[in-house]
PDB file of C-alpha atoms in Angstrom:
ATOM      1  CA  MET A  14     108.040 123.944  57.769  1.00 58.00           C
ATOM      2  CA  GLY A  15     104.650 122.840  56.962  1.00 73.00           C
ATOM      3  CA  MET A  16     102.226 123.922  59.122  1.00 76.00           C
ATOM      4  CA  GLY A  17      98.463 122.639  59.924  1.00 76.00           C
ATOM      5  CA  PRO A  18      95.230 124.492  60.893  1.00 83.00           C
ATOM      6  CA  ALA A  19      95.318 126.442  64.434  1.00 91.00           C
ATOM      7  CA  HIS A  20      94.243 124.331  67.267  1.00 95.00           C
ATOM      8  CA  LEU A  21      92.647 127.106  70.019  1.00 96.00           C
ATOM      9  CA  GLY A  22      91.761 126.152  73.424  1.00 96.00           C
ATOM     10  CA  ARG A  23      92.056 127.128  77.231  1.00 98.00           C
ATOM     11  CA  VAL A  24      94.787 126.791  80.149  1.00 97.00           C
ATOM     12  CA  ALA A  25      93.646 124.240  82.693  1.00 96.00           C
ATOM     13  CA  PRO A  26      95.223 123.161  85.825  1.00 92.00           C
ATOM     14  CA  GLY A  27      97.431 120.229  85.719  1.00 82.00           C
ATOM     15  CA  ARG A  28      99.311 117.827  88.480  1.00 74.00           C
ATOM     16  CA  GLY A  29     102.653 119.207  88.432  1.00 72.00           C
ATOM     17  CA  PHE A  30     103.526 115.205  87.267  1.00 72.00           C
ATOM     18  CA  ALA A  31     104.857 115.866  83.895  1.00 79.00           C
ATOM     19  CA  SER A  32     107.612 118.301  85.633  1.00 81.00           C
ATOM     20  CA  GLU A  33     108.911 115.306  87.946  1.00 79.00           C
ATOM     21  CA  ARG A  34     109.367 112.848  85.060  1.00 81.00           C
ATOM     22  CA  MET A  35     110.431 115.295  82.517  1.00 82.00           C
ATOM     23  CA  ALA A  36     113.434 116.079  84.323  1.00 83.00           C
ATOM     24  CA  LEU A  37     114.734 112.575  84.040  1.00 82.00           C
ATOM     25  CA  PRO A  38     117.759 112.451  82.320  1.00 85.00           C
ATOM     26  CA  LEU A  39     116.528 109.927  79.401  1.00 85.00           C
ATOM     27  CA  VAL A  40     113.036 111.434  79.237  1.00 85.00           C
ATOM     28  CA  GLN A  41     115.093 114.661  78.561  1.00 86.00           C
ATOM     29  CA  GLN A  42     117.281 113.523  76.225  1.00 88.00           C
ATOM     30  CA  GLY A  43     113.941 111.456  74.242  1.00 86.00           C
ATOM     31  CA  LEU A  44     111.777 114.633  73.985  1.00 86.00           C
ATOM     32  CA  GLN A  45     114.995 116.589  72.741  1.00 89.00           C
ATOM     33  CA  ALA A  46     115.201 113.893  69.853  1.00 88.00           C
ATOM     34  CA  LEU A  47     111.651 114.136  69.142  1.00 87.00           C
ATOM     35  CA  GLY A  48     111.901 117.981  69.284  1.00 89.00           C
ATOM     36  CA  GLY A  49     114.593 118.240  66.702  1.00 89.00           C
ATOM     37  CA  GLY A  50     117.445 118.766  69.344  1.00 91.00           C
ATOM     38  CA  ILE A  51     115.383 121.538  70.842  1.00 92.00           C
ATOM     39  CA  ALA A  52     115.889 121.044  74.562  1.00 92.00           C
ATOM     40  CA  MET A  53     112.134 121.245  76.606  1.00 92.00           C
ATOM     41  CA  VAL A  54     111.444 122.946  79.725  1.00 93.00           C
ATOM     42  CA  PRO A  55     110.225 120.111  82.030  1.00 91.00           C
ATOM     43  CA  GLY A  56     107.052 120.042  82.580  1.00 89.00           C
ATOM     44  CA  THR A  57     103.369 120.215  80.203  1.00 92.00           C
ATOM     45  CA  LEU A  58     100.592 123.151  79.898  1.00 95.00           C
ATOM     46  CA  ASN A  59      97.650 121.304  80.005  1.00 95.00           C
ATOM     47  CA  LEU A  60      95.002 122.353  77.785  1.00 97.00           C
ATOM     48  CA  LEU A  61      91.415 122.087  76.583  1.00 97.00           C
ATOM     49  CA  LEU A  62      90.787 122.506  73.030  1.00 97.00           C
ATOM     50  CA  ASP A  63      87.349 124.343  71.992  1.00 94.00           C
ATOM     51  CA  LEU A  64      86.579 121.094  69.839  1.00 94.00           C
ATOM     52  CA  PRO A  65      87.904 117.030  70.395  1.00 96.00           C
ATOM     53  CA  PHE A  66      92.145 117.210  69.144  1.00 96.00           C
ATOM     54  CA  ALA A  67      91.726 115.648  65.069  1.00 91.00           C
ATOM     55  CA  GLY A  68      95.537 116.488  64.578  1.00 92.00           C
ATOM     56  CA  VAL A  69      97.960 114.150  63.364  1.00 93.00           C
ATOM     57  CA  LEU A  70     100.940 113.423  65.789  1.00 96.00           C
ATOM     58  CA  PRO A  71     103.135 111.298  64.336  1.00 96.00           C
ATOM     59  CA  PHE A  72     105.522 109.859  66.907  1.00 95.00           C
ATOM     60  CA  TYR A  73     104.547 107.409  69.273  1.00 95.00           C
ATOM     61  CA  VAL A  74     106.453 106.183  72.511  1.00 90.00           C
ATOM     62  CA  THR A  75     106.189 103.764  75.208  1.00 89.00           C
ATOM     63  CA  GLU A  76     108.488 103.576  78.636  1.00 84.00           C
ATOM     64  CA  ALA A  77     110.299 100.821  76.829  1.00 85.00           C
ATOM     65  CA  ASP A  78     111.406 103.552  74.526  1.00 85.00           C
ATOM     66  CA  LEU A  79     112.109 105.845  76.801  1.00 80.00           C
ATOM     67  CA  GLY A  80     113.666 103.242  79.064  1.00 77.00           C
ATOM     68  CA  GLY A  81     112.274 103.020  82.229  1.00 75.00           C
ATOM     69  CA  VAL A  82     109.346 103.610  84.545  1.00 70.00           C
ATOM     70  CA  ILE A  83     107.916 106.853  83.238  1.00 75.00           C
ATOM     71  CA  TRP A  84     104.396 106.529  83.730  1.00 78.00           C
ATOM     72  CA  SER A  85     103.104 103.465  84.535  1.00 69.00           C
ATOM     73  CA  ASP A  86     103.157 104.092  88.394  1.00 73.00           C
ATOM     74  CA  HIS A  87     101.064 106.986  88.230  1.00 73.00           C
ATOM     75  CA  VAL A  88      98.796 105.821  84.833  1.00 76.00           C
ATOM     76  CA  PRO A  89      99.203 101.849  84.679  1.00 79.00           C
ATOM     77  CA  GLY A  90      96.680 102.201  81.943  1.00 80.00           C
ATOM     78  CA  ARG A  91      98.868 104.317  79.817  1.00 81.00           C
ATOM     79  CA  LYS A  92     100.281 102.465  76.531  1.00 91.00           C
ATOM     80  CA  GLY A  93     101.888 104.690  75.383  1.00 89.00           C
ATOM     81  CA  LEU A  94     102.214 108.953  74.370  1.00 91.00           C
ATOM     82  CA  SER A  95     101.329 110.157  70.979  1.00 95.00           C
ATOM     83  CA  ILE A  96     103.578 113.091  70.330  1.00 94.00           C
ATOM     84  CA  GLY A  97     104.090 116.006  67.513  1.00 96.00           C
ATOM     85  CA  ARG A  98     105.973 119.238  66.828  1.00 96.00           C
ATOM     86  CA  ALA A  99     104.131 122.344  67.388  1.00 96.00           C
ATOM     87  CA  LEU A 100     104.309 126.273  66.757  1.00 96.00           C
ATOM     88  CA  ILE A 101     102.748 127.272  70.265  1.00 97.00           C
ATOM     89  CA  ALA A 102     101.575 130.998  70.119  1.00 96.00           C
ATOM     90  CA  GLU A 103     103.047 131.560  65.951  1.00 94.00           C
ATOM     91  CA  ARG A 104     106.687 131.654  68.069  1.00 95.00           C
ATOM     92  CA  TYR A 105     107.833 129.425  70.593  1.00 97.00           C
ATOM     93  CA  ARG A 106     108.659 125.761  69.523  1.00 96.00           C
ATOM     94  CA  GLY A 107     107.548 122.495  71.441  1.00 96.00           C
ATOM     95  CA  LEU A 108     105.571 119.341  71.432  1.00 96.00           C
ATOM     96  CA  VAL A 109     102.037 118.348  71.813  1.00 97.00           C
ATOM     97  CA  LEU A 110     101.667 115.405  73.715  1.00 94.00           C
ATOM     98  CA  ARG A 111      98.550 112.496  74.266  1.00 95.00           C
ATOM     99  CA  GLY A 112      98.420 110.480  76.089  1.00 90.00           C
ATOM    100  CA  ASP A 113      97.234 106.664  74.642  1.00 92.00           C
ATOM    101  CA  GLU A 114      94.508 105.586  77.474  1.00 90.00           C
ATOM    102  CA  PRO A 115      90.830 105.107  78.339  1.00 89.00           C
ATOM    103  CA  ALA A 116      90.144 108.015  80.237  1.00 89.00           C
ATOM    104  CA  TYR A 117      92.236 110.319  78.338  1.00 91.00           C
ATOM    105  CA  PRO A 118      89.390 113.480  76.892  1.00 94.00           C
ATOM    106  CA  ALA A 119      89.168 114.295  73.429  1.00 96.00           C
ATOM    107  CA  ASN A 120      89.943 117.781  73.655  1.00 97.00           C
ATOM    108  CA  GLN A 121      92.673 117.554  75.672  1.00 96.00           C
ATOM    109  CA  VAL A 122      96.761 117.990  74.939  1.00 97.00           C
ATOM    110  CA  GLU A 123      99.767 118.704  76.694  1.00 94.00           C
ATOM    111  CA  ILE A 124     101.932 120.638  75.623  1.00 97.00           C
ATOM    112  CA  ALA A 125     106.316 120.570  76.120  1.00 94.00           C
ATOM    113  CA  CYS A 126     107.766 123.696  75.009  1.00 96.00           C
ATOM    114  CA  GLU A 127     111.270 125.377  74.658  1.00 96.00           C
ATOM    115  CA  VAL A 128     110.436 128.023  77.473  1.00 97.00           C
ATOM    116  CA  ARG A 129     108.035 127.672  80.511  1.00 95.00           C
ATOM    117  CA  LEU A 130     104.819 128.955  78.471  1.00 96.00           C
ATOM    118  CA  ARG A 131     103.312 130.278  81.892  1.00 95.00           C
ATOM    119  CA  ASP A 132     105.868 132.649  83.010  1.00 95.00           C
ATOM    120  CA  THR A 133     106.886 133.650  79.428  1.00 97.00           C
ATOM    121  CA  LEU A 134     103.283 134.395  77.971  1.00 97.00           C
ATOM    122  CA  GLY A 135     101.734 135.159  81.741  1.00 96.00           C
ATOM    123  CA  LEU A 136      99.460 132.792  81.047  1.00 97.00           C
ATOM    124  CA  ALA A 137      97.015 131.470  84.213  1.00 96.00           C
ATOM    125  CA  ASP A 138      93.977 128.619  84.183  1.00 97.00           C
ATOM    126  CA  GLY A 139      91.592 129.579  81.728  1.00 97.00           C
ATOM    127  CA  THR A 140      93.690 131.866  79.511  1.00 97.00           C
ATOM    128  CA  ARG A 141      93.537 131.088  75.757  1.00 97.00           C
ATOM    129  CA  LEU A 142      96.503 129.727  73.644  1.00 97.00           C
ATOM    130  CA  ASP A 143      96.965 128.728  70.250  1.00 97.00           C
ATOM    131  CA  PHE A 144      99.353 126.444  68.876  1.00 97.00           C
ATOM    132  CA  ARG A 145      99.697 124.494  64.942  1.00 96.00           C
ATOM    133  CA  LEU A 146     101.192 121.377  64.634  1.00 96.00           C
ATOM    134  CA  VAL A 147     104.550 121.244  62.314  1.00 95.00           C
ATOM    135  CA  ASP A 148     106.420 118.933  60.275  1.00 91.00           C
ATOM    136  CA  SER A 149     109.674 120.999  61.373  1.00 86.00           C
ATOM    137  CA  PHE A 150     111.176 123.568  62.882  1.00 81.00           C
ATOM    138  CA  ARG A 151     113.596 124.900  60.156  1.00 71.00           C
TER     139      ARG A 151
END
């Protein structure tokens, strides 16, 4: 498993939008395929990084790729999502997502994971969390 440098940030509040949309079967299947067969818990954890994100997210998906209206009714300026595999807190497998939209903050990422990170790690808004981008989970 090739790993990139560590990215560090603070947990930030979200709007709950991803939980509802990630529960859709087509989205679940698409994310599971990108995650190398690993099912992701519906929802994302917002992370505000210490520096603007400069990692490479090798996958790109649009609503058409996922087969329906996923975000255009909520975030009409979003063209798609850049996605990469990540190891979160040095032990949990997940995906890092960034919206392809004009207003997306340079230092923000969203993390989907195989576990509910807030519960599993006892995270609260402001808690520090790290991740590393990986090529695969093997």
